[in-house]
CSV table of C-alpha atoms in Angstrom, one decimal:
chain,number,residue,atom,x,y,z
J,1,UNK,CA,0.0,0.0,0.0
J,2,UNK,CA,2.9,2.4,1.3
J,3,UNK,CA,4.5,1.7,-2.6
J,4,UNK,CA,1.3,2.4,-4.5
J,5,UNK,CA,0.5,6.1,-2.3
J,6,UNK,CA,4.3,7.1,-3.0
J,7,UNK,CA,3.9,6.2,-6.8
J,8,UNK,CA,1.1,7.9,-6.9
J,9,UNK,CA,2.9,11.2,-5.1
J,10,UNK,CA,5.5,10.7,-7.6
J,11,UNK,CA,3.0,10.7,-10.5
J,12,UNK,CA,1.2,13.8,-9.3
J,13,UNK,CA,5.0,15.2,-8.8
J,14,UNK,CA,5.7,14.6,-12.7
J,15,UNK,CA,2.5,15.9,-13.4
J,16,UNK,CA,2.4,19.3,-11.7
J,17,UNK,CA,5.4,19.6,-12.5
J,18,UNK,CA,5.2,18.9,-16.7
J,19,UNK,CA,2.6,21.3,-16.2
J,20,UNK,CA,4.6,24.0,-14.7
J,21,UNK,CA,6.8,23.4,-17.4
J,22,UNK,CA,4.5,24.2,-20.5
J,23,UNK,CA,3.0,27.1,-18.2
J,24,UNK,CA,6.5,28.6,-18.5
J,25,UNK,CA,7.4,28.0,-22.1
J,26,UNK,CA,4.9,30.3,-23.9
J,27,UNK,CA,5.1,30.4,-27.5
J,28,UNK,CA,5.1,33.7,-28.4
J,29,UNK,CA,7.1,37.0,-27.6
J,30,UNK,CA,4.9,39.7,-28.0
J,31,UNK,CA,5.5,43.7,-28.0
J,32,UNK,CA,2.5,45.9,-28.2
J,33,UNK,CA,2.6,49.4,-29.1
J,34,UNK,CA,0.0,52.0,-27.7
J,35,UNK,CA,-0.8,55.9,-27.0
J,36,UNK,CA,0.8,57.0,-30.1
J,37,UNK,CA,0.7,60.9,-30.8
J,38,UNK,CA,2.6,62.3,-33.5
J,39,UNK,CA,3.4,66.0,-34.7
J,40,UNK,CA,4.4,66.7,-38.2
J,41,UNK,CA,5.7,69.9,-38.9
J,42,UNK,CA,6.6,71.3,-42.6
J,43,UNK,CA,6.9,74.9,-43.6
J,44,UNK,CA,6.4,76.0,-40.2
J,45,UNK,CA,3.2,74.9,-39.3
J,46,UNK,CA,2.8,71.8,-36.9
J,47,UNK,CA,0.1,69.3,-37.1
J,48,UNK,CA,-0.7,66.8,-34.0
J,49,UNK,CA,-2.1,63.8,-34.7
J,50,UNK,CA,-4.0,61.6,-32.0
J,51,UNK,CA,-3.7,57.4,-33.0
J,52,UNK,CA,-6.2,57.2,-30.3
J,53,UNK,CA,-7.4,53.2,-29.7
J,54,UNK,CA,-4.6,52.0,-32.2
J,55,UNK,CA,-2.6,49.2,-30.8
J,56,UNK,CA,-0.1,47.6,-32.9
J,57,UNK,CA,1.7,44.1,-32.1
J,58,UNK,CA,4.3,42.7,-33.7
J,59,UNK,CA,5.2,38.9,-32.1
J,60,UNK,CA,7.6,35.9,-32.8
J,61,UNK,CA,5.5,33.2,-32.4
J,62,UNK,CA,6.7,29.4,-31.7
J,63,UNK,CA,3.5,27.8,-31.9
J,64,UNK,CA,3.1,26.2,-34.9
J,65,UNK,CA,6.9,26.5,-36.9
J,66,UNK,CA,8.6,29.6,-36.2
J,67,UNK,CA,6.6,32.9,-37.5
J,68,UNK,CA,6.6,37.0,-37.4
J,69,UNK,CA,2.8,38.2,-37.3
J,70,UNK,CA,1.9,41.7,-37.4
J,71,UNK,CA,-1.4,42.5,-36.1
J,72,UNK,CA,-3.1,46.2,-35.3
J,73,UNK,CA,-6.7,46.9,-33.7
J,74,UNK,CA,-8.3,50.3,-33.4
J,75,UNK,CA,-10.2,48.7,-30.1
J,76,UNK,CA,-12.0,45.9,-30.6
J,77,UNK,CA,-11.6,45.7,-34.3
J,78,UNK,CA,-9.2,44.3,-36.6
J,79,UNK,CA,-7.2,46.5,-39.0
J,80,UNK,CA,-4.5,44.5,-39.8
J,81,UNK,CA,-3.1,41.1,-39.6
J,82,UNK,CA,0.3,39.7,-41.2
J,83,UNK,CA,1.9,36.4,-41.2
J,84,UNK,CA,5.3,35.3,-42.4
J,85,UNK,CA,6.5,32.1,-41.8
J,86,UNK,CA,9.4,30.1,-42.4
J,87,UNK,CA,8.5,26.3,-44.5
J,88,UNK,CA,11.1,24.2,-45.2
J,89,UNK,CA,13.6,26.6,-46.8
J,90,UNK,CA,11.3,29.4,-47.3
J,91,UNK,CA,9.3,32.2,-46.0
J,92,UNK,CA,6.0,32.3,-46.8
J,93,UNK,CA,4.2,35.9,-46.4
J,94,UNK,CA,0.7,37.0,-46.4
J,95,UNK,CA,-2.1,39.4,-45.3
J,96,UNK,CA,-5.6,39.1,-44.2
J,97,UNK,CA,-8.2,39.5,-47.4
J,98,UNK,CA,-5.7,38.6,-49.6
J,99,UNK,CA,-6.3,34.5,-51.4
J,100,UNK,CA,-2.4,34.1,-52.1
J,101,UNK,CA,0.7,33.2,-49.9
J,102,UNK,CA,3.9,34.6,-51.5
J,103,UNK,CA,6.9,32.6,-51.2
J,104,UNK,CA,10.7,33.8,-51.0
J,105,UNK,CA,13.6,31.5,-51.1
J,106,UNK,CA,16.3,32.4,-48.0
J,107,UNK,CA,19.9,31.3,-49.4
J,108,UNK,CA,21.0,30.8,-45.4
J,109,UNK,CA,18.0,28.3,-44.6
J,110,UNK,CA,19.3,25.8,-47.7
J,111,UNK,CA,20.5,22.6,-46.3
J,112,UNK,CA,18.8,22.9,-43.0
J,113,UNK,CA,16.5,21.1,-41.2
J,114,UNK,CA,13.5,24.0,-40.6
J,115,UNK,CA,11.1,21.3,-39.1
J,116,UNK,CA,11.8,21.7,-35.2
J,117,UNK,CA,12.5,25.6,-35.4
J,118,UNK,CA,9.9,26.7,-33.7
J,119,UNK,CA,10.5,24.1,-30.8
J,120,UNK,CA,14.6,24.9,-30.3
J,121,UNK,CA,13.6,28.7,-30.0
J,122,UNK,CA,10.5,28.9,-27.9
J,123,UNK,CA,13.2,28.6,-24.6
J,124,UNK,CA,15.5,31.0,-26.1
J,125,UNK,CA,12.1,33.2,-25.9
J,126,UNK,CA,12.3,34.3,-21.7
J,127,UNK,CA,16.1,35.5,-22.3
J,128,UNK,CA,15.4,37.4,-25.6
J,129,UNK,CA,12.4,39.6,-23.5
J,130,UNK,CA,15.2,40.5,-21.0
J,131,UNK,CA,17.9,40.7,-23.0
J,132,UNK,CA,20.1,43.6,-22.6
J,133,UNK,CA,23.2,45.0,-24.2
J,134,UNK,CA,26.1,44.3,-22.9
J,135,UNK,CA,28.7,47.0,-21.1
J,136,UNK,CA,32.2,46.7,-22.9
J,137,UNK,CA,35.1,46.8,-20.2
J,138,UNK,CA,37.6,47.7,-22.5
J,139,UNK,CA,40.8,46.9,-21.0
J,140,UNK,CA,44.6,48.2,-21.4
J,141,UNK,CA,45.7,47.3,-24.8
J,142,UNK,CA,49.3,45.2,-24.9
J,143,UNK,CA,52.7,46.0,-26.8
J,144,UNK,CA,53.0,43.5,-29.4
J,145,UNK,CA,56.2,41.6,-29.9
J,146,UNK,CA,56.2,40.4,-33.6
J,147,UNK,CA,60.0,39.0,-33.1
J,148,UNK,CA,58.8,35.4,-32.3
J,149,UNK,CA,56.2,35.7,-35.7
J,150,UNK,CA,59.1,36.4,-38.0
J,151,UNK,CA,61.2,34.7,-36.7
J,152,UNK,CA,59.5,31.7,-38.2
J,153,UNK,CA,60.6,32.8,-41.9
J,154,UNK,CA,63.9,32.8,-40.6
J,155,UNK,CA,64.7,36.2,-39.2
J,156,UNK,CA,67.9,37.6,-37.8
J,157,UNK,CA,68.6,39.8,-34.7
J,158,UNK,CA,71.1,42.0,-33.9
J,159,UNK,CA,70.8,43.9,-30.7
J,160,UNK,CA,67.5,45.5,-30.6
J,161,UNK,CA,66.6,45.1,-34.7
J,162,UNK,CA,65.1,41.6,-36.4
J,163,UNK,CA,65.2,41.5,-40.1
J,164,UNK,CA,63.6,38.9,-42.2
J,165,UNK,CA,62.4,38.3,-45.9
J,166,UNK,CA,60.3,36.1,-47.8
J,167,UNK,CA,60.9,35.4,-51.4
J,168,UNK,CA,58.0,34.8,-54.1
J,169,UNK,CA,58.3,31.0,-53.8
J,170,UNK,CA,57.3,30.8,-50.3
J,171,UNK,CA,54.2,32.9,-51.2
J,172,UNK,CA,53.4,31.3,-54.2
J,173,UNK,CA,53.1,28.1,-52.1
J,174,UNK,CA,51.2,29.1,-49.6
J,175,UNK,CA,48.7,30.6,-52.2
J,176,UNK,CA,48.4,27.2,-54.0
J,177,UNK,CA,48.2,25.3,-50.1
J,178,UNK,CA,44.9,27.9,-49.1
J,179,UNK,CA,43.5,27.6,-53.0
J,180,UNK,CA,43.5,23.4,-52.5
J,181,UNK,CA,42.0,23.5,-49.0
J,182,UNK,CA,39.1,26.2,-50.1
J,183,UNK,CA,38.4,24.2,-52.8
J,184,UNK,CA,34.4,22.7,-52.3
J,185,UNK,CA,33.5,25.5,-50.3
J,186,UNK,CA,32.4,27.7,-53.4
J,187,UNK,CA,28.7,27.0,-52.9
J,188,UNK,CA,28.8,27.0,-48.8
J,189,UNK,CA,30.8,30.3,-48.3
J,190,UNK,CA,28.9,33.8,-50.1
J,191,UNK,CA,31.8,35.5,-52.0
J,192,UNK,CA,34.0,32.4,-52.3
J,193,UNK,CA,33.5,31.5,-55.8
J,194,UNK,CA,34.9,35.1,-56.8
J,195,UNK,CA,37.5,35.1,-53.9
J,196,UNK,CA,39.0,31.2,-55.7
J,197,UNK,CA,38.4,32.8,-59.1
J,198,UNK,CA,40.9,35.9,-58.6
J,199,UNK,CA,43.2,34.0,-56.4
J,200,UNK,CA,43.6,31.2,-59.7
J,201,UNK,CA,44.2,34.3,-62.2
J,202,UNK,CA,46.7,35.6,-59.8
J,203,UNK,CA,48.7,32.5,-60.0
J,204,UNK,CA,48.0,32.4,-63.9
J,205,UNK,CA,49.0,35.8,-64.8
J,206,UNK,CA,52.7,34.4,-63.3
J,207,UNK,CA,52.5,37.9,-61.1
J,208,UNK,CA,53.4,37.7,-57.3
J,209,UNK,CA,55.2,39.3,-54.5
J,210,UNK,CA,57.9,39.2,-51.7
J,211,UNK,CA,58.5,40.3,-48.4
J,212,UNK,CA,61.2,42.1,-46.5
J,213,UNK,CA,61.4,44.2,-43.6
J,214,UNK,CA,62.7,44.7,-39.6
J,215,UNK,CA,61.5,45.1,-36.6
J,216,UNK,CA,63.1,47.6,-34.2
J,217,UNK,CA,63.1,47.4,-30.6
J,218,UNK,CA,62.5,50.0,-27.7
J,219,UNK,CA,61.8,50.4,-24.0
J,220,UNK,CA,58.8,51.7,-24.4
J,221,UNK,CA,57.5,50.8,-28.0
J,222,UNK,CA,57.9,48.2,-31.2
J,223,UNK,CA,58.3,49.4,-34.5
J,224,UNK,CA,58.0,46.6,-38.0
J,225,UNK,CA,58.2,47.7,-41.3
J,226,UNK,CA,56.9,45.9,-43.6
J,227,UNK,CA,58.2,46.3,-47.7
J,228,UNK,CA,56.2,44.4,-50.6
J,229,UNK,CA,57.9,43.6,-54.0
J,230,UNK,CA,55.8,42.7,-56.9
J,231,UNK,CA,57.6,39.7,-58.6
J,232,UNK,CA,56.8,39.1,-62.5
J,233,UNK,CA,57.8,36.0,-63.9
J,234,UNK,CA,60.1,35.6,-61.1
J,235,UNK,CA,61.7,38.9,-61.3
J,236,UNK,CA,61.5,41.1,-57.9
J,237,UNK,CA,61.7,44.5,-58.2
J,238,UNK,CA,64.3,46.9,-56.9
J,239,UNK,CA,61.9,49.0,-55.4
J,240,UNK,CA,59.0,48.4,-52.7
J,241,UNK,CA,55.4,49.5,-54.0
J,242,UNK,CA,53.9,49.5,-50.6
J,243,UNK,CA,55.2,49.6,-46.7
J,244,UNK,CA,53.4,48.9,-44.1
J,245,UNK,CA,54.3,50.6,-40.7
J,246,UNK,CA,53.0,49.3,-37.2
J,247,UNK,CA,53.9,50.6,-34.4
J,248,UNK,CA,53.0,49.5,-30.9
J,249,UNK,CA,53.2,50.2,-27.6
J,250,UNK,CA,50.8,50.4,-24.2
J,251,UNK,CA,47.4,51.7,-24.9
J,252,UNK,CA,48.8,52.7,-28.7
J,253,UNK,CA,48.5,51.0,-32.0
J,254,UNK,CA,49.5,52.2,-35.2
J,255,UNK,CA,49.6,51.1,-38.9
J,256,UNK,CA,50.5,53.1,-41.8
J,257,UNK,CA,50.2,52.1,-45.2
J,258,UNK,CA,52.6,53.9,-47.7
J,259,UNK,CA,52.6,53.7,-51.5
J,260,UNK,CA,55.3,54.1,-53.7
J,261,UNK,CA,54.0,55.6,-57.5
J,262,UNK,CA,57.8,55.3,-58.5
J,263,UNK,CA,57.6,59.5,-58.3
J,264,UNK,CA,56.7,59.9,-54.5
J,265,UNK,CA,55.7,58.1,-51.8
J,266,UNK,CA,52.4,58.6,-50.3
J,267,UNK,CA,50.7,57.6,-47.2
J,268,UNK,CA,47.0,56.1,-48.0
J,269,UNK,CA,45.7,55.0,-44.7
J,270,UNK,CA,46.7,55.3,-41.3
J,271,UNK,CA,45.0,53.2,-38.7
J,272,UNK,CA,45.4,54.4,-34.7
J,273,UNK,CA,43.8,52.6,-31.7
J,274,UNK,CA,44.2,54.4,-28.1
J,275,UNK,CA,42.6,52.5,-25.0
J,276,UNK,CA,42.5,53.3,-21.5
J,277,UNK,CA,41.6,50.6,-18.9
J,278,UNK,CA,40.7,53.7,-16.1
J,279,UNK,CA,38.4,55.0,-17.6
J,280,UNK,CA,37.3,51.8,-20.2
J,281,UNK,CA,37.8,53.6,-23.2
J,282,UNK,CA,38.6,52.5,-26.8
J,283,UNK,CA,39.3,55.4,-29.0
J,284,UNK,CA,40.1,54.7,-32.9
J,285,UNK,CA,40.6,56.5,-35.8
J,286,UNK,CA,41.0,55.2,-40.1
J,287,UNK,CA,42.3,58.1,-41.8
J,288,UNK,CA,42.2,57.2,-45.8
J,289,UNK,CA,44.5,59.7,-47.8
J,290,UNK,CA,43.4,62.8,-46.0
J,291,UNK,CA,40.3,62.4,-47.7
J,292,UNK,CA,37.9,60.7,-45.4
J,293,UNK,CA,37.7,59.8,-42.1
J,294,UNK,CA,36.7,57.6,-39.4
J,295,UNK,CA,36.1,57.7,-35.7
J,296,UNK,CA,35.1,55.5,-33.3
J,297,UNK,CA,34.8,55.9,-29.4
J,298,UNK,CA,33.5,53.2,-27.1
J,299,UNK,CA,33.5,54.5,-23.4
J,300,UNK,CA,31.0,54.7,-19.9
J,301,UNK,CA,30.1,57.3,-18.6
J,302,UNK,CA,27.3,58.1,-15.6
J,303,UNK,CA,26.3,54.3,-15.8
J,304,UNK,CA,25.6,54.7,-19.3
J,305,UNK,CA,27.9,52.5,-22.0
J,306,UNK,CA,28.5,54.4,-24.9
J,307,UNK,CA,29.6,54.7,-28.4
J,308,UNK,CA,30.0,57.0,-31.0
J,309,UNK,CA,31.1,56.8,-34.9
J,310,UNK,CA,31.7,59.5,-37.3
J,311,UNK,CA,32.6,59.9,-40.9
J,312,UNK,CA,34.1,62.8,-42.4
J,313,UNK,CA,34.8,63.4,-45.9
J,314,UNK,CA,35.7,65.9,-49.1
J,315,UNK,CA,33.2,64.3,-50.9
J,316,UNK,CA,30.3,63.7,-49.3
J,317,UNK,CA,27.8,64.8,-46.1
J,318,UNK,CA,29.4,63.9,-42.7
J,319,UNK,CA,27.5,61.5,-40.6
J,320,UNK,CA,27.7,60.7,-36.7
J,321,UNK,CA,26.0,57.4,-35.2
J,322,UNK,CA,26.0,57.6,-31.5
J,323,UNK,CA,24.5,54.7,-28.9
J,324,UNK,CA,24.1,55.0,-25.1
J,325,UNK,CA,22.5,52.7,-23.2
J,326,UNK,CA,22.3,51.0,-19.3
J,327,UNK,CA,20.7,52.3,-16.0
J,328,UNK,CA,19.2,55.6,-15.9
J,329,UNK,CA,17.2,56.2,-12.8
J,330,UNK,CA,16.3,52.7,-12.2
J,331,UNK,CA,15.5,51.8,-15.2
J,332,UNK,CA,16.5,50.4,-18.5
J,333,UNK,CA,17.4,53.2,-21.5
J,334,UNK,CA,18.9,53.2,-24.8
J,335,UNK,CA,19.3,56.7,-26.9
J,336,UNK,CA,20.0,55.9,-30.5
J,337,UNK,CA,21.1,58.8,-33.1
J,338,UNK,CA,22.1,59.6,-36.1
J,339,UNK,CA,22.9,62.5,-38.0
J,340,UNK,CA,23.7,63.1,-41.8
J,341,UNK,CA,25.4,66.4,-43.0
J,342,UNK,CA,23.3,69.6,-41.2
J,343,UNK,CA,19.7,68.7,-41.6
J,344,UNK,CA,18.9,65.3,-41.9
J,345,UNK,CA,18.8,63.8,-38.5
J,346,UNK,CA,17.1,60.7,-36.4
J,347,UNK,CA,16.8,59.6,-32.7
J,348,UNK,CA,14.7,57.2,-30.9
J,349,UNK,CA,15.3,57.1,-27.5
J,350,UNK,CA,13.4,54.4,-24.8
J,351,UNK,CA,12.9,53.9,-21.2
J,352,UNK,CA,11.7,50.5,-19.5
J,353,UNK,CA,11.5,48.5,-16.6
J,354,UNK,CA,10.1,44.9,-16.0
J,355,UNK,CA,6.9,44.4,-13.6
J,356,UNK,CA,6.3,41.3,-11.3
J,357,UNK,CA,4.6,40.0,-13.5
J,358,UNK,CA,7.5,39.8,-16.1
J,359,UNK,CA,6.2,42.1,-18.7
J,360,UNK,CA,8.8,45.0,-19.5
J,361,UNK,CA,7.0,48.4,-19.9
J,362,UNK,CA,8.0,51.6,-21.5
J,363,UNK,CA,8.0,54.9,-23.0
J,364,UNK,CA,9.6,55.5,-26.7
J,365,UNK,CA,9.9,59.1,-28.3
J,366,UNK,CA,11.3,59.1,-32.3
J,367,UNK,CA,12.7,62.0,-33.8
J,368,UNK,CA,13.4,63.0,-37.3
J,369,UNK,CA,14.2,66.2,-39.6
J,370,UNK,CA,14.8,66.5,-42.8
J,371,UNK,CA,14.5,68.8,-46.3
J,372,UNK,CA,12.4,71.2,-43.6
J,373,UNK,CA,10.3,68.8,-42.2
J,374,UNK,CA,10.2,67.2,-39.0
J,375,UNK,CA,8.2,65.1,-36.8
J,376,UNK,CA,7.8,63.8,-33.2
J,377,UNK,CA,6.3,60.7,-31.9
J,378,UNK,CA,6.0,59.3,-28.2
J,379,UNK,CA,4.1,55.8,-27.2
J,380,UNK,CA,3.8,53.6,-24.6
J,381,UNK,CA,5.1,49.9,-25.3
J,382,UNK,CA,5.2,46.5,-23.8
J,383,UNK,CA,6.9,43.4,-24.2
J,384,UNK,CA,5.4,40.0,-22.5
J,385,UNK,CA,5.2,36.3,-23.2
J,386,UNK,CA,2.1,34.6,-24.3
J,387,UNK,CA,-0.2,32.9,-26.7
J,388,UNK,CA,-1.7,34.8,-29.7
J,389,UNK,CA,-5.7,34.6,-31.5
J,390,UNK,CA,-4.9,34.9,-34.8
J,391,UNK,CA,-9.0,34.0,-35.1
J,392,UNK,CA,-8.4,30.5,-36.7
J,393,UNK,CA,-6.7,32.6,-40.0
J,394,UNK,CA,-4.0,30.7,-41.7
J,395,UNK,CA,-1.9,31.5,-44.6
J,396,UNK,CA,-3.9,30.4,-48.2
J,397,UNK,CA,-2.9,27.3,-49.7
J,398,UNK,CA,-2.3,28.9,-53.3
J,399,UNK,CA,1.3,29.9,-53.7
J,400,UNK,CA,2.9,32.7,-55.7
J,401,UNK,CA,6.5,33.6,-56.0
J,402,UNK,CA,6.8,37.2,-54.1
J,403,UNK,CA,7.9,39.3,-57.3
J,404,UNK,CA,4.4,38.6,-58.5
J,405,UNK,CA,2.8,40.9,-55.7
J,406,UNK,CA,4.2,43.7,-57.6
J,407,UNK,CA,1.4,42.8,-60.9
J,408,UNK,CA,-1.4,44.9,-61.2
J,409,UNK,CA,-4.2,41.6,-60.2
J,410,UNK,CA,-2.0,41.4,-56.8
J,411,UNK,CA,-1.2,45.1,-56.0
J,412,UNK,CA,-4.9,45.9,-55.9
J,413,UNK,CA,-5.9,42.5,-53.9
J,414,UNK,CA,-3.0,44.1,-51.3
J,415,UNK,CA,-4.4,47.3,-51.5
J,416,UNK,CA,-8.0,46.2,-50.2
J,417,UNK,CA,-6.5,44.4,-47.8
J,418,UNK,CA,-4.9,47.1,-46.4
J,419,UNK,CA,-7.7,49.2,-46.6
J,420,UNK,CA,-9.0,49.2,-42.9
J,421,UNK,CA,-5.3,50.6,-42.1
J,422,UNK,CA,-5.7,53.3,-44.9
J,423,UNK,CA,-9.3,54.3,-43.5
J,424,UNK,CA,-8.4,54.7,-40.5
J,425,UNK,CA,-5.1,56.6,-41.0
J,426,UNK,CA,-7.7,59.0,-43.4
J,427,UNK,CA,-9.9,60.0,-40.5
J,428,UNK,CA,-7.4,60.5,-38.2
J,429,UNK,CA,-5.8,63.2,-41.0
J,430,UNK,CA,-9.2,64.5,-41.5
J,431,UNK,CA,-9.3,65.0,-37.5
J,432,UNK,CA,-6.6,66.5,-37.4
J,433,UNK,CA,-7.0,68.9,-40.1
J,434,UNK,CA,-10.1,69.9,-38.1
């Protein structure tokens, strides 16, 4: 009797907890957009726009496969809903009121085994709803000592300088060694087929190069040149058409590349890389001929990890793209912005914070200008775990490859199923006007 009660309690056991289990593993991660107000303003004049009752979701859902549905209600009813879903090696896409599923191929997903997607994600689901970015600690970075790497070609020191060489034939081999071991991986690797193709006609054309150059040592830093020869049917010539220059030491990296036209040498790029572990800061810079630049700056500050990269250049508009994100008050925010030249300009910045029930709310505020015209947006926004209604809709069984939703038949069949989203959009203009 004593066996049979505590095989029973071990049943009930497995079965509460099997249930807890699929209690905890929803299938869907879900982030709902609400309270959205807008202000346009061109020419001066400002217009405020009021998305009152629009909610809009947008979910990964694990329930059936792996999909992305788009869904938006202005209360109770329906405006939109959007499915695309990954078959086999495909993603199959469409909306609501339209009688066609259109199909696009995805190069990555060939060869794979798509069947149990949906399955291997849905417990990947809890740690994407609170994932966060990481802070970057960016520590102090090292002198380099590139003696013991040359040293392999069979380099000689003397006191504090190391000088080495390698002739064509060495290079030449090692080409043909990488070309037999990439051969097979044309189709596997994007890009290879054209990387095996120019590397072949290199070793055709009877064209190659060799290597000579020091390395000088210091106290405090390490300097290695670097000379290239081209080499034409096993000539090398007298002079060097491009040096390379790295210099190292604590916290300071830098590589030069010089080129030699036969009438001047000219420096074409210069790479520097500053860190300091105090204050975890990465600073970097990519200067290309004087005529455009590059900087990047990774650093915290306030609690905040930050980063910023710029471009500056003869030619073109300057841009900046700057990230900051961490604590901020007690709770979660990321500022993301970017500027282009003087006018054009975008910035979305959010603020959230998880409940006890595990749902993370927030505020978001979007900013854009450009060409005179601006506009403002702030909502409310939540992202949760749960089930979706999709209100027993599934994608239609006839198929059409996606290009064909551009055709006259298929444009208009999209365009009256949007039409509850264009309606509604209309009157809120027409409100707003008033």
């Amino acid at each position: 009797m004593k066996k049979i009660i505590a095989l029973l309690l071990s049943l009930m056991m497995l079965l509460g907890m099997a249930a807890f289990a699929e209690e905890e593993l929803d299938p869907a991660l879900v982030c709902c957009i609400s309270n959205i107000v807008i202000e346009a303003t061109t020419n001066g004049e400002t217009t405020a726009m009021n998305l009152e009752g629009l909610e809009t979701y947008l979910s990964l859902d694990t329930s059936d496969g792996l999909a992305l549905v788009a869904q938006a209600f202005n209360g109770d009813d329906s405006l939109l809903l959007a499915l695309a879903k990954v078959v086999g090696t495909q993603m199959h896409f469409s909306i609501e009121g339209m009688d066609k599923t259109y199909v696009a191929d995805v190069p990555n997903l060939q060869g794979q085994d798509t069947a149990g997607l949906g399955e291997s994600i849905r417990p990947m689901l809890p740690a994407l709803l609170d994932l966060q970015l990481p802070m970057i600690d960016v520590g102090s970075l090292p002198k380099l000592d590139l003696v013991p790497v040359v040293s392999m070609v069979g380099a000689q020191t003397e006191g504090d300088i190391t000088t080495f060489s390698v002739p064509s034939e060495i290079i030449d081999a090692l080409l043909d060694q990488i070309l037999e071991a990439l051969k097979g991986t044309e189709t596997s690797v994007p890009g290879m087929e054209q990387a095996l193709a120019m590397l072949e006609q290199l070793r055709a054309s009877g064209m190659s190069v060799a290597l000579s150059g020091q390395v000088v040592n210091a106290a405090d830093k390490q300097t290695t040149t670097l000379d290239i020869y081209p080499v034409t049917n096993g000539q090398t010539a007298e002079s060097a058409v491009m040096t390379l220059t790295l210099t190292s030491a604590e916290d300071d990296l830098t590589l030069a590349v010089d080129v030699n036209n036969g009438a001047q040498v000219m420096n074409v790029a210069q790479l520097q890389i500053q860190t300091e572990a105090a204050t975890k800061s990465l600073v970097g810079t990519l200067d290309i001929a004087g005529m455009m630049k590059f900087d990047l700056a990774l650093f915290q500050e306030g609690g905040l990890q930050k980063a910023a990269l710029t471009l500056e250049s003869n030619m073109d508009a300057s841009f900046a793209l700057t990230l900051a994100y961490g604590k901020d008050g007690g709770q979660d925010m990321m500022d993301l912005s970017f500027a282009a030249g003087e006018d054009a300009a975008f910035e979305i910045v959010t603020h959230s914070a998880a409940g006890s029930d595990g749902a993370v709310q927030g505020t978001m505020e979007v900013s854009a200008a450009g060409n005179g015209s601006s506009f403002h947006v702030t909502a409310d926004f939540e992202k949760f775990l749960g089930s979706l209604d999709l209100g027993g809709y599934e994608l239609p069984a006839e198929t059409a490859p996606i290009e064909e939703i551009q055709s006259a038949e298929n444009s208009e069949a999209l365009q009256t199923a949007l039409a509850p989203v264009i309606e509604y959009f209309n009157q809120v203009m027409v409100n707003a006007a008033a």
